[in-house]
PDB file of C-alpha atoms in Angstrom:
ATOM      1  CA  MET A1145      52.356 -71.586 210.207  1.00 62.00           C
ATOM      2  CA  SER A1146      49.129 -73.084 210.463  1.00 85.00           C
ATOM      3  CA  GLU A1147      46.068 -73.492 207.787  1.00 95.00           C
ATOM      4  CA  GLU A1148      43.830 -70.221 207.409  1.00 98.00           C
ATOM      5  CA  LYS A1149      41.141 -68.684 205.506  1.00 98.00           C
ATOM      6  CA  ALA A1150      40.724 -64.598 203.399  1.00 98.00           C
ATOM      7  CA  LEU A1151      37.715 -64.142 203.281  1.00 98.00           C
ATOM      8  CA  ASN A1152      35.531 -61.573 200.749  1.00 98.00           C
ATOM      9  CA  VAL A1153      38.969 -62.762 197.796  1.00 98.00           C
ATOM     10  CA  GLY A1154      38.867 -61.085 194.929  1.00 98.00           C
ATOM     11  CA  PRO A1155      36.652 -59.578 192.175  1.00 98.00           C
ATOM     12  CA  SER A1156      33.667 -63.027 193.269  1.00 98.00           C
ATOM     13  CA  ALA A1157      34.509 -62.271 196.730  1.00 98.00           C
ATOM     14  CA  ILE A1158      35.163 -65.522 197.857  1.00 98.00           C
ATOM     15  CA  GLU A1159      36.852 -68.140 200.510  1.00 98.00           C
ATOM     16  CA  VAL A1160      40.573 -68.886 199.702  1.00 98.00           C
ATOM     17  CA  ALA A1161      42.222 -71.213 202.381  1.00 98.00           C
ATOM     18  CA  TYR A1162      45.903 -70.574 202.530  1.00 98.00           C
ATOM     19  CA  GLU A1163      49.229 -71.676 204.980  1.00 98.00           C
ATOM     20  CA  ARG A1164      52.111 -69.839 204.776  1.00 98.00           C
ATOM     21  CA  PHE A1165      56.328 -71.620 205.710  1.00 97.00           C
ATOM     22  CA  GLY A1166      59.151 -69.684 206.326  1.00 97.00           C
ATOM     23  CA  ASP A1167      60.340 -66.266 207.120  1.00 97.00           C
ATOM     24  CA  PRO A1168      57.799 -63.441 206.687  1.00 97.00           C
ATOM     25  CA  LYS A1169      60.243 -60.848 205.538  1.00 97.00           C
ATOM     26  CA  ALA A1170      62.232 -63.211 202.777  1.00 98.00           C
ATOM     27  CA  PRO A1171      60.638 -62.898 199.470  1.00 98.00           C
ATOM     28  CA  PRO A1172      57.703 -64.322 198.977  1.00 98.00           C
ATOM     29  CA  VAL A1173      57.080 -66.846 196.464  1.00 98.00           C
ATOM     30  CA  LEU A1174      53.111 -68.576 195.760  1.00 99.00           C
ATOM     31  CA  LEU A1175      52.465 -71.533 194.491  1.00 99.00           C
ATOM     32  CA  VAL A1176      49.562 -72.090 192.532  1.00 98.00           C
ATOM     33  CA  MET A1177      48.277 -75.759 192.175  1.00 98.00           C
ATOM     34  CA  GLY A1178      47.026 -77.214 189.158  1.00 97.00           C
ATOM     35  CA  GLY A1179      43.272 -78.733 188.052  1.00 96.00           C
ATOM     36  CA  GLY A1180      41.846 -80.650 190.432  1.00 94.00           C
ATOM     37  CA  ALA A1181      44.579 -80.523 192.987  1.00 97.00           C
ATOM     38  CA  GLN A1182      44.709 -78.358 196.227  1.00 98.00           C
ATOM     39  CA  MET A1183      47.860 -76.815 198.263  1.00 98.00           C
ATOM     40  CA  ILE A1184      48.550 -80.289 200.088  1.00 98.00           C
ATOM     41  CA  HIS A1185      49.634 -81.305 196.116  1.00 98.00           C
ATOM     42  CA  TRP A1186      52.872 -79.008 197.150  1.00 98.00           C
ATOM     43  CA  PRO A1187      54.506 -81.243 198.795  1.00 96.00           C
ATOM     44  CA  GLU A1188      55.810 -80.116 202.976  1.00 96.00           C
ATOM     45  CA  GLY A1189      58.608 -80.912 202.476  1.00 97.00           C
ATOM     46  CA  PHE A1190      59.630 -79.746 198.796  1.00 98.00           C
ATOM     47  CA  CYS A1191      57.541 -76.256 200.382  1.00 98.00           C
ATOM     48  CA  ALA A1192      60.858 -76.961 203.458  1.00 98.00           C
ATOM     49  CA  GLU A1193      63.323 -77.167 200.744  1.00 98.00           C
ATOM     50  CA  LEU A1194      62.805 -73.829 199.171  1.00 98.00           C
ATOM     51  CA  VAL A1195      62.495 -72.346 202.485  1.00 98.00           C
ATOM     52  CA  ASP A1196      65.580 -73.498 203.558  1.00 98.00           C
ATOM     53  CA  ARG A1197      66.763 -71.553 200.292  1.00 98.00           C
ATOM     54  CA  GLY A1198      66.206 -68.288 202.070  1.00 98.00           C
ATOM     55  CA  VAL A1199      62.192 -67.694 200.911  1.00 98.00           C
ATOM     56  CA  GLN A1200      58.838 -67.198 202.188  1.00 98.00           C
ATOM     57  CA  VAL A1201      56.070 -69.715 200.858  1.00 98.00           C
ATOM     58  CA  ILE A1202      52.218 -68.839 200.422  1.00 98.00           C
ATOM     59  CA  ARG A1203      50.415 -71.718 199.225  1.00 98.00           C
ATOM     60  CA  PHE A1204      46.679 -71.748 198.934  1.00 98.00           C
ATOM     61  CA  ASP A1205      43.718 -73.969 197.152  1.00 98.00           C
ATOM     62  CA  ASN A1206      42.158 -72.417 194.037  1.00 98.00           C
ATOM     63  CA  ARG A1207      38.583 -71.589 193.571  1.00 98.00           C
ATOM     64  CA  ASP A1208      36.742 -75.197 193.289  1.00 98.00           C
ATOM     65  CA  ALA A1209      39.365 -76.837 194.640  1.00 98.00           C
ATOM     66  CA  GLY A1210      39.980 -78.186 199.355  1.00 98.00           C
ATOM     67  CA  ARG A1211      38.594 -75.475 201.440  1.00 98.00           C
ATOM     68  CA  SER A1212      38.069 -72.552 199.250  1.00 98.00           C
ATOM     69  CA  SER A1213      34.988 -71.996 197.599  1.00 98.00           C
ATOM     70  CA  HIS A1214      32.784 -73.787 195.250  1.00 98.00           C
ATOM     71  CA  PHE A1215      30.253 -72.987 193.299  1.00 97.00           C
ATOM     72  CA  PRO A1216      27.934 -76.122 192.769  1.00 95.00           C
ATOM     73  CA  HIS A1217      25.316 -73.349 192.195  1.00 94.00           C
ATOM     74  CA  MET A1218      26.887 -72.514 188.403  1.00 94.00           C
ATOM     75  CA  PRO A1219      25.139 -74.298 185.223  1.00 90.00           C
ATOM     76  CA  PRO A1220      26.358 -78.029 185.107  1.00 94.00           C
ATOM     77  CA  PRO A1221      29.618 -78.022 183.202  1.00 96.00           C
ATOM     78  CA  ASP A1222      30.131 -80.243 179.565  1.00 96.00           C
ATOM     79  CA  LEU A1223      33.323 -81.009 179.157  1.00 94.00           C
ATOM     80  CA  GLN A1224      33.022 -82.129 175.735  1.00 95.00           C
ATOM     81  CA  ALA A1225      30.898 -79.176 173.989  1.00 97.00           C
ATOM     82  CA  ALA A1226      33.885 -77.158 175.205  1.00 96.00           C
ATOM     83  CA  MET A1227      36.454 -79.610 173.890  1.00 94.00           C
ATOM     84  CA  ALA A1228      34.979 -79.179 170.844  1.00 96.00           C
ATOM     85  CA  GLY A1229      34.360 -74.903 171.062  1.00 96.00           C
ATOM     86  CA  ASP A1230      31.389 -74.947 172.958  1.00 97.00           C
ATOM     87  CA  PHE A1231      32.108 -72.839 176.318  1.00 97.00           C
ATOM     88  CA  SER A1232      28.462 -71.964 176.934  1.00 96.00           C
ATOM     89  CA  SER A1233      28.975 -74.378 180.930  1.00 97.00           C
ATOM     90  CA  ALA A1234      31.981 -72.035 181.541  1.00 97.00           C
ATOM     91  CA  SER A1235      31.543 -70.984 185.098  1.00 97.00           C
ATOM     92  CA  TYR A1236      35.127 -69.190 184.854  1.00 98.00           C
ATOM     93  CA  THR A1237      37.382 -68.593 182.921  1.00 98.00           C
ATOM     94  CA  LEU A1238      41.582 -68.745 183.627  1.00 98.00           C
ATOM     95  CA  SER A1239      40.780 -64.648 184.077  1.00 98.00           C
ATOM     96  CA  ASP A1240      39.050 -64.874 187.746  1.00 98.00           C
ATOM     97  CA  MET A1241      41.195 -67.831 188.450  1.00 98.00           C
ATOM     98  CA  ALA A1242      44.371 -65.291 188.557  1.00 98.00           C
ATOM     99  CA  ALA A1243      42.467 -62.639 190.166  1.00 98.00           C
ATOM    100  CA  ASP A1244      41.091 -64.706 192.825  1.00 98.00           C
ATOM    101  CA  ALA A1245      45.593 -65.432 193.732  1.00 98.00           C
ATOM    102  CA  VAL A1246      46.021 -61.301 192.826  1.00 98.00           C
ATOM    103  CA  GLY A1247      43.269 -60.876 195.274  1.00 98.00           C
ATOM    104  CA  LEU A1248      44.883 -63.161 198.325  1.00 98.00           C
ATOM    105  CA  LEU A1249      47.698 -60.586 197.853  1.00 98.00           C
ATOM    106  CA  ASP A1250      45.730 -58.009 199.047  1.00 98.00           C
ATOM    107  CA  VAL A1251      44.761 -59.633 202.116  1.00 98.00           C
ATOM    108  CA  LEU A1252      47.713 -60.964 202.266  1.00 98.00           C
ATOM    109  CA  GLY A1253      49.598 -57.693 201.887  1.00 98.00           C
ATOM    110  CA  PHE A1254      51.880 -58.117 199.000  1.00 98.00           C
ATOM    111  CA  ASP A1255      52.394 -55.635 196.181  1.00 98.00           C
ATOM    112  CA  SER A1256      53.963 -58.295 194.118  1.00 98.00           C
ATOM    113  CA  VAL A1257      55.357 -61.906 194.253  1.00 98.00           C
ATOM    114  CA  HIS A1258      57.564 -64.384 192.557  1.00 98.00           C
ATOM    115  CA  VAL A1259      54.914 -66.894 191.397  1.00 99.00           C
ATOM    116  CA  VAL A1260      55.384 -70.409 190.683  1.00 99.00           C
ATOM    117  CA  GLY A1261      52.131 -72.410 188.885  1.00 98.00           C
ATOM    118  CA  ALA A1262      52.029 -76.668 188.065  1.00 98.00           C
ATOM    119  CA  SER A1263      50.431 -77.943 185.273  1.00 98.00           C
ATOM    120  CA  LEU A1264      46.909 -75.579 185.086  1.00 98.00           C
ATOM    121  CA  GLY A1265      48.801 -73.685 188.315  1.00 98.00           C
ATOM    122  CA  GLY A1266      51.436 -72.271 185.520  1.00 98.00           C
ATOM    123  CA  MET A1267      48.853 -71.037 182.973  1.00 98.00           C
ATOM    124  CA  ILE A1268      46.748 -69.315 186.201  1.00 98.00           C
ATOM    125  CA  ALA A1269      50.789 -68.002 186.363  1.00 98.00           C
ATOM    126  CA  GLN A1270      50.722 -67.137 183.297  1.00 98.00           C
ATOM    127  CA  MET A1271      47.614 -65.076 183.553  1.00 98.00           C
ATOM    128  CA  ILE A1272      49.007 -63.477 186.821  1.00 98.00           C
ATOM    129  CA  ALA A1273      51.307 -62.065 184.209  1.00 98.00           C
ATOM    130  CA  ILE A1274      49.813 -61.186 181.619  1.00 98.00           C
ATOM    131  CA  GLU A1275      47.099 -58.984 183.567  1.00 98.00           C
ATOM    132  CA  HIS A1276      48.840 -58.204 186.098  1.00 98.00           C
ATOM    133  CA  PRO A1277      52.352 -57.436 185.479  1.00 98.00           C
ATOM    134  CA  THR A1278      52.530 -55.458 188.393  1.00 98.00           C
ATOM    135  CA  ARG A1279      51.370 -57.645 191.028  1.00 98.00           C
ATOM    136  CA  ILE A1280      54.748 -60.637 189.999  1.00 98.00           C
ATOM    137  CA  ARG A1281      58.176 -60.779 190.091  1.00 98.00           C
ATOM    138  CA  SER A1282      59.616 -63.568 188.670  1.00 98.00           C
ATOM    139  CA  LEU A1283      57.221 -66.119 186.776  1.00 98.00           C
ATOM    140  CA  THR A1284      57.799 -69.924 187.443  1.00 99.00           C
ATOM    141  CA  SER A1285      55.595 -72.236 184.841  1.00 98.00           C
ATOM    142  CA  MET A1286      56.042 -76.098 185.332  1.00 98.00           C
ATOM    143  CA  MET A1287      54.871 -78.549 183.945  1.00 98.00           C
ATOM    144  CA  SER A1288      52.410 -76.816 181.672  1.00 98.00           C
ATOM    145  CA  THR A1289      51.563 -74.623 177.825  1.00 98.00           C
ATOM    146  CA  THR A1290      50.314 -72.005 176.149  1.00 98.00           C
ATOM    147  CA  GLY A1291      46.690 -72.405 175.493  1.00 98.00           C
ATOM    148  CA  ASP A1292      47.195 -73.545 172.054  1.00 98.00           C
ATOM    149  CA  ARG A1293      46.616 -76.884 171.521  1.00 95.00           C
ATOM    150  CA  ALA A1294      48.605 -77.510 169.257  1.00 98.00           C
ATOM    151  CA  VAL A1295      51.353 -77.928 171.894  1.00 98.00           C
ATOM    152  CA  GLY A1296      50.712 -80.067 175.338  1.00 98.00           C
ATOM    153  CA  GLN A1297      48.229 -82.550 174.875  1.00 95.00           C
ATOM    154  CA  PRO A1298      47.619 -85.257 177.363  1.00 94.00           C
ATOM    155  CA  ASP A1299      48.478 -88.838 175.802  1.00 93.00           C
ATOM    156  CA  PHE A1300      44.778 -90.185 177.671  1.00 86.00           C
ATOM    157  CA  THR A1301      45.710 -93.643 176.890  1.00 91.00           C
ATOM    158  CA  VAL A1302      47.738 -93.794 180.167  1.00 90.00           C
ATOM    159  CA  LEU A1303      44.503 -93.624 181.927  1.00 84.00           C
ATOM    160  CA  ALA A1304      42.898 -96.269 179.825  1.00 85.00           C
ATOM    161  CA  GLY A1305      40.904 -98.152 182.422  1.00 84.00           C
ATOM    162  CA  LEU A1306      41.134 -95.995 185.274  1.00 88.00           C
ATOM    163  CA  GLY A1307      37.681 -94.912 184.869  1.00 87.00           C
ATOM    164  CA  ALA A1308      36.325 -92.221 186.820  1.00 86.00           C
ATOM    165  CA  PRO A1309      37.811 -91.336 190.209  1.00 90.00           C
ATOM    166  CA  PRO A1310      35.417 -92.972 192.160  1.00 92.00           C
ATOM    167  CA  ASP A1311      33.326 -91.667 195.326  1.00 90.00           C
ATOM    168  CA  ASP A1312      34.230 -92.896 198.755  1.00 94.00           C
ATOM    169  CA  ARG A1313      37.577 -92.289 200.090  1.00 96.00           C
ATOM    170  CA  ARG A1314      39.227 -95.928 199.892  1.00 97.00           C
ATOM    171  CA  SER A1315      38.590 -96.655 196.721  1.00 96.00           C
ATOM    172  CA  PHE A1316      38.974 -92.860 195.936  1.00 96.00           C
ATOM    173  CA  ILE A1317      42.961 -93.451 197.425  1.00 97.00           C
ATOM    174  CA  GLY A1318      43.368 -96.168 195.491  1.00 97.00           C
ATOM    175  CA  TRP A1319      42.559 -94.852 192.101  1.00 96.00           C
ATOM    176  CA  GLN A1320      45.052 -91.793 192.806  1.00 96.00           C
ATOM    177  CA  VAL A1321      47.311 -93.840 193.708  1.00 97.00           C
ATOM    178  CA  ARG A1322      46.630 -95.753 190.292  1.00 96.00           C
ATOM    179  CA  ALA A1323      46.795 -92.566 188.103  1.00 95.00           C
ATOM    180  CA  MET A1324      49.299 -91.260 189.770  1.00 96.00           C
ATOM    181  CA  ARG A1325      51.545 -94.484 188.684  1.00 95.00           C
ATOM    182  CA  ALA A1326      49.846 -93.706 184.563  1.00 95.00           C
ATOM    183  CA  ILE A1327      51.578 -90.047 184.845  1.00 96.00           C
ATOM    184  CA  GLY A1328      54.146 -90.387 186.976  1.00 96.00           C
ATOM    185  CA  SER A1329      57.618 -90.041 185.918  1.00 97.00           C
ATOM    186  CA  PRO A1330      59.510 -94.001 185.266  1.00 97.00           C
ATOM    187  CA  GLY A1331      62.355 -92.030 185.274  1.00 98.00           C
ATOM    188  CA  PHE A1332      61.741 -92.546 189.729  1.00 97.00           C
ATOM    189  CA  LYS A1333      60.488 -94.975 192.290  1.00 95.00           C
ATOM    190  CA  PRO A1334      56.993 -93.934 193.183  1.00 95.00           C
ATOM    191  CA  ASP A1335      56.259 -92.462 195.865  1.00 96.00           C
ATOM    192  CA  ASP A1336      53.055 -94.534 196.667  1.00 97.00           C
ATOM    193  CA  ASN A1337      52.925 -94.120 200.496  1.00 97.00           C
ATOM    194  CA  GLY A1338      53.309 -90.331 199.695  1.00 96.00           C
ATOM    195  CA  VAL A1339      49.813 -90.122 197.053  1.00 97.00           C
ATOM    196  CA  ALA A1340      48.037 -92.479 199.194  1.00 98.00           C
ATOM    197  CA  GLU A1341      48.409 -89.750 202.284  1.00 97.00           C
ATOM    198  CA  ARG A1342      47.793 -86.626 200.222  1.00 97.00           C
ATOM    199  CA  ALA A1343      44.667 -88.120 199.062  1.00 98.00           C
ATOM    200  CA  GLY A1344      43.654 -89.469 201.869  1.00 98.00           C
ATOM    201  CA  ARG A1345      43.573 -85.853 203.325  1.00 97.00           C
ATOM    202  CA  ALA A1346      42.605 -84.431 199.885  1.00 97.00           C
ATOM    203  CA  TYR A1347      39.144 -86.140 200.195  1.00 97.00           C
ATOM    204  CA  ASP A1348      39.040 -85.379 204.130  1.00 97.00           C
ATOM    205  CA  ARG A1349      39.378 -81.457 202.947  1.00 96.00           C
ATOM    206  CA  GLY A1350      37.250 -80.623 199.730  1.00 94.00           C
ATOM    207  CA  TYR A1351      37.331 -82.767 196.466  1.00 92.00           C
ATOM    208  CA  ASP A1352      35.211 -81.973 194.210  1.00 94.00           C
ATOM    209  CA  ARG A1353      35.111 -84.320 191.561  1.00 91.00           C
ATOM    210  CA  VAL A1354      33.234 -81.500 189.389  1.00 95.00           C
ATOM    211  CA  GLY A1355      35.195 -78.290 189.940  1.00 96.00           C
ATOM    212  CA  MET A1356      37.717 -80.629 188.450  1.00 94.00           C
ATOM    213  CA  LEU A1357      35.269 -80.410 185.549  1.00 96.00           C
ATOM    214  CA  ARG A1358      34.901 -76.672 186.238  1.00 97.00           C
ATOM    215  CA  GLN A1359      38.530 -75.800 186.246  1.00 98.00           C
ATOM    216  CA  ALA A1360      39.242 -77.650 182.972  1.00 97.00           C
ATOM    217  CA  ILE A1361      36.280 -75.700 180.779  1.00 97.00           C
ATOM    218  CA  ALA A1362      38.211 -72.555 182.325  1.00 98.00           C
ATOM    219  CA  VAL A1363      41.149 -73.715 180.505  1.00 98.00           C
ATOM    220  CA  LEU A1364      39.552 -74.287 177.619  1.00 97.00           C
ATOM    221  CA  ALA A1365      37.385 -71.628 177.826  1.00 97.00           C
ATOM    222  CA  SER A1366      40.357 -69.034 178.148  1.00 98.00           C
ATOM    223  CA  GLY A1367      42.548 -69.864 174.551  1.00 97.00           C
ATOM    224  CA  ASP A1368      45.484 -69.366 173.523  1.00 98.00           C
ATOM    225  CA  ARG A1369      47.826 -66.907 175.457  1.00 98.00           C
ATOM    226  CA  THR A1370      50.750 -67.986 173.372  1.00 98.00           C
ATOM    227  CA  GLU A1371      50.932 -63.632 171.294  1.00 98.00           C
ATOM    228  CA  ARG A1372      50.400 -62.363 175.273  1.00 98.00           C
ATOM    229  CA  LEU A1373      53.459 -64.573 176.273  1.00 98.00           C
ATOM    230  CA  ARG A1374      55.665 -62.995 173.994  1.00 98.00           C
ATOM    231  CA  THR A1375      54.562 -59.266 175.306  1.00 98.00           C
ATOM    232  CA  LEU A1376      55.814 -59.983 178.794  1.00 98.00           C
ATOM    233  CA  SER A1377      59.192 -58.474 180.229  1.00 97.00           C
ATOM    234  CA  LEU A1378      60.370 -60.261 183.840  1.00 98.00           C
ATOM    235  CA  PRO A1379      62.507 -63.137 184.662  1.00 98.00           C
ATOM    236  CA  THR A1380      60.825 -66.131 184.003  1.00 98.00           C
ATOM    237  CA  LEU A1381      61.771 -70.064 184.675  1.00 98.00           C
ATOM    238  CA  VAL A1382      59.904 -73.192 182.507  1.00 99.00           C
ATOM    239  CA  ILE A1383      60.575 -76.475 183.733  1.00 98.00           C
ATOM    240  CA  HIS A1384      59.197 -79.918 182.078  1.00 98.00           C
ATOM    241  CA  GLY A1385      59.235 -83.549 182.620  1.00 98.00           C
ATOM    242  CA  ALA A1386      60.530 -85.177 179.084  1.00 98.00           C
ATOM    243  CA  ASP A1387      58.853 -87.883 180.175  1.00 98.00           C
ATOM    244  CA  ASP A1388      54.985 -86.031 180.952  1.00 98.00           C
ATOM    245  CA  ALA A1389      51.938 -87.605 179.765  1.00 96.00           C
ATOM    246  CA  MET A1390      49.699 -85.491 181.248  1.00 96.00           C
ATOM    247  CA  CYS A1391      50.912 -82.108 179.066  1.00 98.00           C
ATOM    248  CA  ASP A1392      53.380 -83.054 176.570  1.00 98.00           C
ATOM    249  CA  VAL A1393      56.649 -81.866 176.685  1.00 98.00           C
ATOM    250  CA  SER A1394      56.606 -79.459 173.553  1.00 98.00           C
ATOM    251  CA  GLY A1395      53.964 -77.540 176.227  1.00 98.00           C
ATOM    252  CA  GLY A1396      57.259 -76.760 178.266  1.00 98.00           C
ATOM    253  CA  ARG A1397      59.172 -76.165 175.169  1.00 98.00           C
ATOM    254  CA  ALA A1398      56.348 -73.338 173.192  1.00 98.00           C
ATOM    255  CA  THR A1399      55.483 -71.337 176.538  1.00 98.00           C
ATOM    256  CA  ALA A1400      59.824 -70.915 176.861  1.00 98.00           C
ATOM    257  CA  ALA A1401      59.467 -69.934 173.056  1.00 98.00           C
ATOM    258  CA  ALA A1402      56.923 -67.361 173.600  1.00 98.00           C
ATOM    259  CA  VAL A1403      58.604 -65.557 177.014  1.00 98.00           C
ATOM    260  CA  PRO A1404      61.359 -63.367 175.939  1.00 98.00           C
ATOM    261  CA  GLY A1405      64.356 -64.382 177.418  1.00 98.00           C
ATOM    262  CA  ALA A1406      62.732 -67.525 179.751  1.00 98.00           C
ATOM    263  CA  THR A1407      64.814 -70.105 181.033  1.00 98.00           C
ATOM    264  CA  LEU A1408      63.963 -73.534 180.092  1.00 98.00           C
ATOM    265  CA  GLU A1409      64.907 -76.677 182.016  1.00 98.00           C
ATOM    266  CA  ILE A1410      63.765 -80.226 180.889  1.00 98.00           C
ATOM    267  CA  PHE A1411      64.425 -83.470 183.205  1.00 98.00           C
ATOM    268  CA  ASP A1412      64.748 -86.503 181.494  1.00 98.00           C
ATOM    269  CA  GLY A1413      62.963 -89.178 183.392  1.00 98.00           C
ATOM    270  CA  LEU A1414      60.279 -86.620 185.259  1.00 98.00           C
ATOM    271  CA  GLY A1415      56.659 -86.691 184.711  1.00 98.00           C
ATOM    272  CA  HIS A1416      53.590 -85.168 185.795  1.00 98.00           C
ATOM    273  CA  ASN A1417      54.733 -84.896 189.414  1.00 97.00           C
ATOM    274  CA  PHE A1418      57.403 -84.139 191.456  1.00 95.00           C
ATOM    275  CA  PRO A1419      59.307 -86.567 192.503  1.00 97.00           C
ATOM    276  CA  ARG A1420      61.634 -86.411 195.927  1.00 97.00           C
ATOM    277  CA  GLU A1421      64.334 -86.920 194.601  1.00 98.00           C
ATOM    278  CA  LEU A1422      63.721 -83.908 192.396  1.00 98.00           C
ATOM    279  CA  TRP A1423      63.109 -81.499 195.194  1.00 98.00           C
ATOM    280  CA  PRO A1424      65.918 -80.320 196.044  1.00 98.00           C
ATOM    281  CA  GLY A1425      66.960 -79.470 192.171  1.00 98.00           C
ATOM    282  CA  ILE A1426      64.076 -77.968 191.556  1.00 98.00           C
ATOM    283  CA  ALA A1427      63.783 -75.932 195.017  1.00 98.00           C
ATOM    284  CA  THR A1428      67.522 -74.487 193.863  1.00 98.00           C
ATOM    285  CA  LEU A1429      66.323 -72.777 190.261  1.00 98.00           C
ATOM    286  CA  ILE A1430      62.994 -72.012 191.536  1.00 98.00           C
ATOM    287  CA  ALA A1431      65.177 -70.096 194.692  1.00 98.00           C
ATOM    288  CA  ASP A1432      68.129 -69.312 192.244  1.00 98.00           C
ATOM    289  CA  LEU A1433      65.871 -66.906 189.697  1.00 98.00           C
ATOM    290  CA  VAL A1434      64.103 -65.111 192.996  1.00 98.00           C
ATOM    291  CA  HIS A1435      67.244 -64.044 194.631  1.00 98.00           C
ATOM    292  CA  ARG A1436      68.160 -63.679 191.264  1.00 98.00           C
ATOM    293  CA  ALA A1437      64.930 -60.967 190.147  1.00 98.00           C
ATOM    294  CA  GLU A1438      65.484 -59.376 194.113  1.00 98.00           C
ATOM    295  CA  ALA A1439      68.502 -58.507 193.091  1.00 95.00           C
ATOM    296  CA  ASN A1440      68.018 -56.522 189.838  1.00 87.00           C
ATOM    297  CA  PRO A1441      64.492 -55.813 190.625  1.00 81.00           C
ATOM    298  CA  SER A1442      64.443 -53.379 186.925  1.00 71.00           C
ATOM    299  CA  GLY A1443      65.739 -55.991 184.949  1.00 64.00           C
ATOM    300  CA  ASP A1444      68.642 -54.559 183.340  1.00 58.00           C
TER     301      ASP A1444
END
């Protein structure tokens, strides 16, 4: 299905760009992407792997990303102040972003779905499970963390020397290739061509560096979810890379420890990206969780 746009989505009545793949009668899987990223950063080949395993896929742009609503009218984000505990420049929180996703389900007519989130998207997925438990059938949290700042912290030294993302298209693409080499997977061959292609598409679709800062502050303003994660009761899978420099593996371990009954899968050599070689294995883990949850919806 080609890209579409939902209007008046959620309590904020925003516009959300989305795309669907697969049999509309198959179990629905909502893919939630991370900070500053767009739905196209769920590679089409990875979506196809999921569809081949008997699910339908919905991917979408979060607010302040791609072709969904942006918030340039909000106060300038002050990331340094937010990191010091001053959230006065926060334009919204993870709860608002979770409500956007649930609002998209309303527009599409889904009572509930299986939710898969990567990085910041994993945090949004966790918040959907916490605040909208009837709308989620299973949770997969990938390369993400709990909001406890004692775990899952990035190693910013890997980005030393890169500087801020440039504004012009060609330089932005080159910056993205260098950045992904820095935070990607040391155990797998870099896909520079794939990164460059998606970076160009992302730039053309609606790159928003300030929007990415607003999303980052939303994470900080939302606090620690650990105790709320302990109250969850749904099939949960946590996937993390042992070599993730942007979200230390301790974040994945803490997530799995917090959610009762969660399964933890750690991949050696995996960083903060989606190596093509792992698409089949990761898709199988997610699809198996989905089908188990479908076969036992009561969780007994």
